[in-house]
Short mmCIF file of C-alpha atoms in Angstrom, two decimals:
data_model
loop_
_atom_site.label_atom_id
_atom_site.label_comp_id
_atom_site.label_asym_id
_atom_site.label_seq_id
_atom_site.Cartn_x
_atom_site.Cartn_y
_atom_site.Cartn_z
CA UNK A 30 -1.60 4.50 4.14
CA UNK A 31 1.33 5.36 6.18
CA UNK A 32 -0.33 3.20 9.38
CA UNK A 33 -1.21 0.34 7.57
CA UNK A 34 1.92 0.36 6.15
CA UNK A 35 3.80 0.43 9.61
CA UNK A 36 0.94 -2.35 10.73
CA UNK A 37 2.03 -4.83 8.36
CA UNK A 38 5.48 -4.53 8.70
CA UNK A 39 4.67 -4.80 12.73
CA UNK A 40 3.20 -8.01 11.47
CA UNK A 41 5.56 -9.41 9.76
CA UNK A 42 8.05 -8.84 12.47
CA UNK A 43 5.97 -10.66 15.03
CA UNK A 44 5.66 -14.10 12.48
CA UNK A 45 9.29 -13.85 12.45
CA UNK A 46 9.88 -13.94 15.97
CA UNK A 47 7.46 -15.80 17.04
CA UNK A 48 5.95 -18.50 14.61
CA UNK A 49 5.99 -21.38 16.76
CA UNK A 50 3.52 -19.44 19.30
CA UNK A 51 0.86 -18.20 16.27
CA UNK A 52 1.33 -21.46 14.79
CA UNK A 53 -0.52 -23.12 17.91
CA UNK A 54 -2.33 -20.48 19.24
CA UNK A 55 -5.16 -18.76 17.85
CA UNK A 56 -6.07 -16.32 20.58
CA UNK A 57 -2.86 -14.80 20.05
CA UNK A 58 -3.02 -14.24 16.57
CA UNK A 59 -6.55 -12.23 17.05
CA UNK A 60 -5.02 -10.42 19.57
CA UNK A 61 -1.49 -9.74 18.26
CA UNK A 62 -1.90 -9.71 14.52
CA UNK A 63 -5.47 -9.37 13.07
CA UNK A 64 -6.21 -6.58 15.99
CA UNK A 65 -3.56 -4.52 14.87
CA UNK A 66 -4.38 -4.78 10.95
CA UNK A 67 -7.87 -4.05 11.48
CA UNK A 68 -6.73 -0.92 13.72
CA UNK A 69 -4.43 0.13 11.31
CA UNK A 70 -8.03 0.13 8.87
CA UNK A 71 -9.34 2.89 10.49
CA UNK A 72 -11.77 -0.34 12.87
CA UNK A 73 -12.67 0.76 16.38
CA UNK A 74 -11.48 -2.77 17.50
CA UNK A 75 -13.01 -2.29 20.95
CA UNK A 76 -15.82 -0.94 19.83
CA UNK A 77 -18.91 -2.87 19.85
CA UNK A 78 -20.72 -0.82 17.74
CA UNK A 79 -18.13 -1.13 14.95
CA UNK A 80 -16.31 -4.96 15.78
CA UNK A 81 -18.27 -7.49 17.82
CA UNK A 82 -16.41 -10.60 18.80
CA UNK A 83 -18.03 -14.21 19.06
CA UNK A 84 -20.87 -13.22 16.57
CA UNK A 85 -23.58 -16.18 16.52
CA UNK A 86 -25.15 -17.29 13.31
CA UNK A 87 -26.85 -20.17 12.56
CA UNK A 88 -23.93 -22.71 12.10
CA UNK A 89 -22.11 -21.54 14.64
CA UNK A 90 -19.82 -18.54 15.91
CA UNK A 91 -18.13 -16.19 13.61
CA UNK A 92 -14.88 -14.81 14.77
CA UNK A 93 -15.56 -11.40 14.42
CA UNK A 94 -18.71 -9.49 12.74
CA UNK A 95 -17.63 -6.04 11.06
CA UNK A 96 -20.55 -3.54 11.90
CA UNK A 97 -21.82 -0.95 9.20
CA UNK A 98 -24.78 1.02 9.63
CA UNK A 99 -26.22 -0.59 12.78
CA UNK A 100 -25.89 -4.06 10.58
CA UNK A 101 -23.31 -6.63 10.09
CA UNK A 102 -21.64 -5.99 7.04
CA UNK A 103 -19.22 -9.17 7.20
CA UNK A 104 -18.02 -11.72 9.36
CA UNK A 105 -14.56 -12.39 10.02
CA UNK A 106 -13.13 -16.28 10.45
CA UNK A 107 -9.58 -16.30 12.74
CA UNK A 108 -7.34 -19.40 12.56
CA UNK A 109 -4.26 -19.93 13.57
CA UNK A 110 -0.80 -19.86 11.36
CA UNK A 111 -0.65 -23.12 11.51
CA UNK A 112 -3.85 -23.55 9.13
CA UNK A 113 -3.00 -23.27 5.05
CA UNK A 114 -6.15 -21.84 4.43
CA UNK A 115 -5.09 -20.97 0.53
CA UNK A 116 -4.79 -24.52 0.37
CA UNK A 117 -7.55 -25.68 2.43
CA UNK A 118 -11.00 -25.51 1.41
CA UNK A 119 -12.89 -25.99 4.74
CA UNK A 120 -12.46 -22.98 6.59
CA UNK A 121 -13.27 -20.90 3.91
CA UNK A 122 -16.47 -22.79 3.53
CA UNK A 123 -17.16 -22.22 6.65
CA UNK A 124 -17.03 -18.51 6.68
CA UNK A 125 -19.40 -19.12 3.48
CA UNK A 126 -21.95 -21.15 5.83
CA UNK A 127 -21.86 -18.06 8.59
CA UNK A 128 -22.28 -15.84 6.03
CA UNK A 129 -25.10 -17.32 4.03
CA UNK A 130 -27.28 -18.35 7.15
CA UNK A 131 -27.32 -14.97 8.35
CA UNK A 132 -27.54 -13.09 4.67
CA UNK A 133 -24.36 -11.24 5.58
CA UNK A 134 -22.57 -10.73 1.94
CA UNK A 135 -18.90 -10.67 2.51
CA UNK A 136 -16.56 -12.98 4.72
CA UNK A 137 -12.76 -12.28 5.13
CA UNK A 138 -10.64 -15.28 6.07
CA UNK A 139 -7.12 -14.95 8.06
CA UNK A 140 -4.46 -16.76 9.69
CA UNK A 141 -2.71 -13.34 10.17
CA UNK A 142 -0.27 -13.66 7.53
CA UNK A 143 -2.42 -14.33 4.86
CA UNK A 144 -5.74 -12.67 4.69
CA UNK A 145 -9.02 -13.55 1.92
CA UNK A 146 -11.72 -11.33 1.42
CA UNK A 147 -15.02 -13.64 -0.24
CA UNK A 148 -18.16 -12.82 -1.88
CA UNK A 149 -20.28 -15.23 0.24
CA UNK A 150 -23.19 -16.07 -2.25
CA UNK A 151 -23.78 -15.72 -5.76
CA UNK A 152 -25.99 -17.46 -7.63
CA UNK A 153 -24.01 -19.81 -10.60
CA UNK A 154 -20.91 -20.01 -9.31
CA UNK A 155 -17.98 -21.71 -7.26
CA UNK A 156 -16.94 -20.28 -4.34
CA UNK A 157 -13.23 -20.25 -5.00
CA UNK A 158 -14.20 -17.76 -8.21
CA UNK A 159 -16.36 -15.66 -5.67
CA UNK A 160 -12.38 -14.69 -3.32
CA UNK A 161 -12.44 -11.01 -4.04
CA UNK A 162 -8.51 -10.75 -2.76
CA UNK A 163 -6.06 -12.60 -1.73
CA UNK A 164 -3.01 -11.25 0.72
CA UNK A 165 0.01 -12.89 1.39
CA UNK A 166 1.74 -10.48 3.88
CA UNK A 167 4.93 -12.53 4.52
CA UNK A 168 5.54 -13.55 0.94
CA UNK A 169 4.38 -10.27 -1.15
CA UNK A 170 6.11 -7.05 -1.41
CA UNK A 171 4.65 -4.76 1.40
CA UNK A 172 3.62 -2.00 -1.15
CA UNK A 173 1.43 -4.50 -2.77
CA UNK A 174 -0.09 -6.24 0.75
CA UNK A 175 -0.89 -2.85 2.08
CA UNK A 176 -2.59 -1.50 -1.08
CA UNK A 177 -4.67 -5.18 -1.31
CA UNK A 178 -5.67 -4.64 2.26
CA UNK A 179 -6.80 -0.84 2.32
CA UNK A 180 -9.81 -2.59 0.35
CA UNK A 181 -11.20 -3.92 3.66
CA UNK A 182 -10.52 -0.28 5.50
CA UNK A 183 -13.61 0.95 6.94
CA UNK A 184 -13.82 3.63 4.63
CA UNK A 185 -13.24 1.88 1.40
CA UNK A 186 -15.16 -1.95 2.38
CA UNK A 187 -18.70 -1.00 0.96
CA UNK A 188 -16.65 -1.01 -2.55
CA UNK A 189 -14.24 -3.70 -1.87
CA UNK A 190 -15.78 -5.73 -4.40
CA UNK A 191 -15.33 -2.72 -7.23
CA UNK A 192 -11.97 -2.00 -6.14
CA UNK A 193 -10.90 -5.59 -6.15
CA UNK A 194 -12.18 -5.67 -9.81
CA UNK A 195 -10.48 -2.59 -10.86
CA UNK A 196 -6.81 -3.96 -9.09
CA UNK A 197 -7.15 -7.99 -10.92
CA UNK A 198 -7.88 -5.86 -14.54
CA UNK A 199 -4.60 -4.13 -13.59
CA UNK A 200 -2.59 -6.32 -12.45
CA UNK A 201 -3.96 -8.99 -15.79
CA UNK A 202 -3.34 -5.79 -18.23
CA UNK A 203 0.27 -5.54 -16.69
CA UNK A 204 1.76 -8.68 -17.15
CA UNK A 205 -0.19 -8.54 -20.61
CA UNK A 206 1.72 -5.89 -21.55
CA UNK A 207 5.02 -7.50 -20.12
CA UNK A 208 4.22 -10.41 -22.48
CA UNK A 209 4.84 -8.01 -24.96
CA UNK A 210 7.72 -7.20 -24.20
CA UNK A 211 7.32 -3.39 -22.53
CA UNK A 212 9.52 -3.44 -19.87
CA UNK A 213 8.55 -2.71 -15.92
CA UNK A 214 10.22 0.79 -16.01
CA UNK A 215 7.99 2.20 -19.26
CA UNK A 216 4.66 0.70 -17.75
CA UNK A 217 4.99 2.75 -14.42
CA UNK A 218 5.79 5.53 -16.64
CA UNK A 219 3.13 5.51 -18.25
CA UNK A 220 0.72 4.69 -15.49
CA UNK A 221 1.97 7.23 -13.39
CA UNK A 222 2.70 10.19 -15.77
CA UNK A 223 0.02 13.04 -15.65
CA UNK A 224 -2.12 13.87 -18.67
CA UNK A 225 -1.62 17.52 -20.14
CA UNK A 226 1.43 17.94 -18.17
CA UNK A 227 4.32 19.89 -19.71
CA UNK A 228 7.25 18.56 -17.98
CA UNK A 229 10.76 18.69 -19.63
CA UNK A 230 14.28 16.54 -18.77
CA UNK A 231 16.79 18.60 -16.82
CA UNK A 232 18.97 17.74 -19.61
CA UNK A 233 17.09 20.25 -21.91
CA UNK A 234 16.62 23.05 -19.55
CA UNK A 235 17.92 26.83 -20.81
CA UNK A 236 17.70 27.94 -17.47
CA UNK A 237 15.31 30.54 -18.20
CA UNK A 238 12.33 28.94 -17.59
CA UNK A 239 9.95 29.42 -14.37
CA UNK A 240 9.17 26.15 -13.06
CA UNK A 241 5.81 25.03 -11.51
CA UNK A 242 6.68 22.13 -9.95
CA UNK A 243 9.32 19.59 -9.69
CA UNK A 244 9.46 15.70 -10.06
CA UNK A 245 12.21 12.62 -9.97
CA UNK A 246 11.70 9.51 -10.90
CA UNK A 247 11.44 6.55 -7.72
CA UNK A 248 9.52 3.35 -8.73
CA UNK A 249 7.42 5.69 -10.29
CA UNK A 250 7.15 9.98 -10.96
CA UNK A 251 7.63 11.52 -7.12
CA UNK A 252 6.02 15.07 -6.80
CA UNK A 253 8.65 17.00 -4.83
CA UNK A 254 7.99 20.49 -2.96
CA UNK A 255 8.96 22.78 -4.62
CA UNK A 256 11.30 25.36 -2.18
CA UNK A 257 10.98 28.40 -4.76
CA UNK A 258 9.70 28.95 -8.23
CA UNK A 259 12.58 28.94 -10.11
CA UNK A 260 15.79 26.59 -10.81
CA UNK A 261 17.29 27.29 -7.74
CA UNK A 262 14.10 25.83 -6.19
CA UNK A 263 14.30 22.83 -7.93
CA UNK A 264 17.70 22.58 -6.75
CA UNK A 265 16.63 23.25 -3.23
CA UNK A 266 13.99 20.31 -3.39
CA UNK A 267 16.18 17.29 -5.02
CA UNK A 268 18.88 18.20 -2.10
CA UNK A 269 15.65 17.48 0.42
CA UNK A 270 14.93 14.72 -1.41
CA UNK A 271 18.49 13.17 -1.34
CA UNK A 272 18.91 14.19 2.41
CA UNK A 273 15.91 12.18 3.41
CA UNK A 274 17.33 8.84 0.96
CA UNK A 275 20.95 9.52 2.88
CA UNK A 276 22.16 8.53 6.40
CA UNK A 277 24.66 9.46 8.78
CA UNK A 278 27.58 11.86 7.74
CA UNK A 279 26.51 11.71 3.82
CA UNK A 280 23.10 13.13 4.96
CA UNK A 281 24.73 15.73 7.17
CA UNK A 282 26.90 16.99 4.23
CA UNK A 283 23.82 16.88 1.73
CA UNK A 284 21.96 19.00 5.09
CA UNK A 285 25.02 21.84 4.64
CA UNK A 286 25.44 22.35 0.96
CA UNK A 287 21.27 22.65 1.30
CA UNK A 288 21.69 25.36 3.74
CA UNK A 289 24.33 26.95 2.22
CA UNK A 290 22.68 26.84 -0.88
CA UNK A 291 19.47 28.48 0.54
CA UNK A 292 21.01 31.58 1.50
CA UNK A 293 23.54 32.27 -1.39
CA UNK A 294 22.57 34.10 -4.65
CA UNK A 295 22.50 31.51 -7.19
CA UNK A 296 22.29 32.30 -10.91
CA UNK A 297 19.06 29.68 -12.96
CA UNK A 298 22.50 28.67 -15.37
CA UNK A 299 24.31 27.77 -12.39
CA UNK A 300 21.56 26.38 -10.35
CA UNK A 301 21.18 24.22 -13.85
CA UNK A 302 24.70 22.67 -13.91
CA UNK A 303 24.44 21.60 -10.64
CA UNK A 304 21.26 20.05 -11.03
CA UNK A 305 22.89 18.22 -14.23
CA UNK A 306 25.91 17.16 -12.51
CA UNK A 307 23.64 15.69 -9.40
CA UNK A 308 21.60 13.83 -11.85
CA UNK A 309 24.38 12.10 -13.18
CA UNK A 310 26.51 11.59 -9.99
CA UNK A 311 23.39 9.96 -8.18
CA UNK A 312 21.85 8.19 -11.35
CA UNK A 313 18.51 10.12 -10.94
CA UNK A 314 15.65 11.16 -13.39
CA UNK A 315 14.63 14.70 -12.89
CA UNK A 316 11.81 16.53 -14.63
CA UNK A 317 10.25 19.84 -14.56
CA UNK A 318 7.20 21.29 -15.07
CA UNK A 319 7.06 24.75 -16.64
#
C-alpha cells in the first residue's frame, strides 16, 4: 500500500496549503485530490472503460461512475471541502437517488478529505446504517485512512462490503477488550504474533542456536531479513534495521560498524552480547525464531 500511502499524505499536504481554494472549488478537488486517491487504487482515471466522468442517471449526473465488467459498479458524488457531508444528510441522499434509479449498488461520497463508501439500497433499513466506511484523511492516523481506503481499490471493491464488516468487528472487539483493561501494546501482540511459531527473547539466547528468522517489535512484530543463519545474522539485520530508523552522522556510524561487522569473524556468544547490549541501549524488543 506503499502508493496509497504516499497519495494520502500528498493529500493532506494539498488541504493544508490550500484550503481556501478546495473549499470553493469543486473542479479542483476532482482534479487535485480525488484523481490522485483513486490513482493511487490501482483506477485507470483516464480511462473510460474503467472511470467515466459526468455519468447520467435518472435524477441527474453522477460525478464519476466506477466501471467493472463492462457495467457500472458505483457512482461517485464530488463536493467541495467546503460541504460537511458527515454532517449533512443531502448529498449523501443524493448519491442514494443516482444509485437506486439506475440499480447501481454502491455510492462513495467525498469532499477529498473525507471519503464514505454506502450500500445504496437495502430493503428495512436507514440509510445512515447502510455507510459501509467512513474516512477522515485529515483527522485519522494515516495508517488507519489508507487501510479504510484500500477497500475501494479496484482489486479489493467487489468485497468492500465484507471487508468493511470484518474491519468494524475489529475495531468494536478492540476497544472491547481495552474496556477491560488489556492494554494497546498486548492486543497488537497478540493480533500480530504468528501461530506455531517458536520464537524466543534475545534475553534467553545460549548462542548456540541456528536461527530461522529474525523479528523486533515496531507498533507491532516486524519480520526482518535475515543477512545469515546464525546470530551473527541476526546481528547483521537489527543494524539494517536501525540504519534505516537513523539519520545523518548516527546512520553513517550504524552503516560502518554494519560493514565492519560483515566481514569480521564473529563468535554466536559474542554476536549475542552485542545484540543484548543494543537491545537495551535502543529500548528494542528482539525475538528469534529457531
Amino acid at each position: 500500500m506503499e502508493g496509497l500511502t504516499k497519495a494520502v499524505a500528498s493529500v493532506r499536504r494539498k488541504i493544508r496549503s490550500h484550503r481556501e481554494l478546495y473549499a470553493k472549488n469543486e473542479e479542483a478537488v476532482k482534479q487535485h485530490l480525488i484523481g490522485e486517491v483513486f490513482q493511487a487504487l490501482g483506477w485507470d482515471w483516464n480511462n473510460p472503460e474503467e472511470v467515466r466522468p459526468e455519468e447520467r442517471t435518472e435524477d441527474g449526473r453522477a460525478d464519476y461512475a466506477l466501471i467493472l465488467d463492462g457495467e457500472v459498479f458505483a457512482y461517485v458524488e464530488a463536493k467541495n471541502l467546503g460541504v460537511n457531508i458527515i454532517k449533512r444528510d443531502e448529498p449523501l441522499r443524493q448519491l442514494a437517488r443516482y444509485c437506486f434509479n439506475s440499480g447501481v449498488k454502491y455510492g462513495i461520497l467525498t469532499n477529498g478529505a473525507v471519503w464514505i463508501a454506502v450500500k445504496a439500497f437495502e430493503e428495512g433499513s436507514r440509510l445512515r446504517d447502510r455507510v459501509l466506511v467512513t474516512v477522515n484523511i485529515e483527522e485519522e492516523p494515516i495508517e488507519k485512512a489508507v487501510l479504510k481506503l484500500s477497500i475501494l481499490s479496484k482489486s479489493r471493491i467487489t468485497e468492500m462490503e465484507r471487508i468493511a464488516s470484518l474491519l468494524r468487528a475489529l475495531e468494536l472487539s478492540f476497544l472491547g477488550l481495552r474496556g477491560e483493561g488489556y492494554s494497546e501494546e498486548m492486543l497488537i501482540e497478540y493480533l500480530t504474533s504468528r501461530e506455531g511459531m517458536n520464537t524466543v527473547p534475545v534475553g534467553e539466547l545460549k548462542g548456540d542456536e541456528t536461527p530461522r528468522a529474525a523479528y523486533v517489535y515496531d507498533g507491532g512484530w516486524k519480520l526482518l531479513p535475515l543477512q545469515e543463519r546464525s546470530i551473527k545474522g541476526v546481528l547483521l539485520s537489527i543494524l539494517l534495521y536501525l540504519e534505516k530508523r537513523a539519520q545523518g552522522y548516527e546512520r553513517e556510524e550504524i552503516r560502518r560498524a554494519y560493514e565492519h561487522i560483515r566481514r569480521m569473524s564473529l563468535s554466536p556468544e559474542t554476536a549475542l552480547e552485542v545484540l543484548k547490549k543494543l537491545e537495551e541501549e535502543e529500548k528494542l524488543r528482539i525475538s528469534v525464531e529457531i
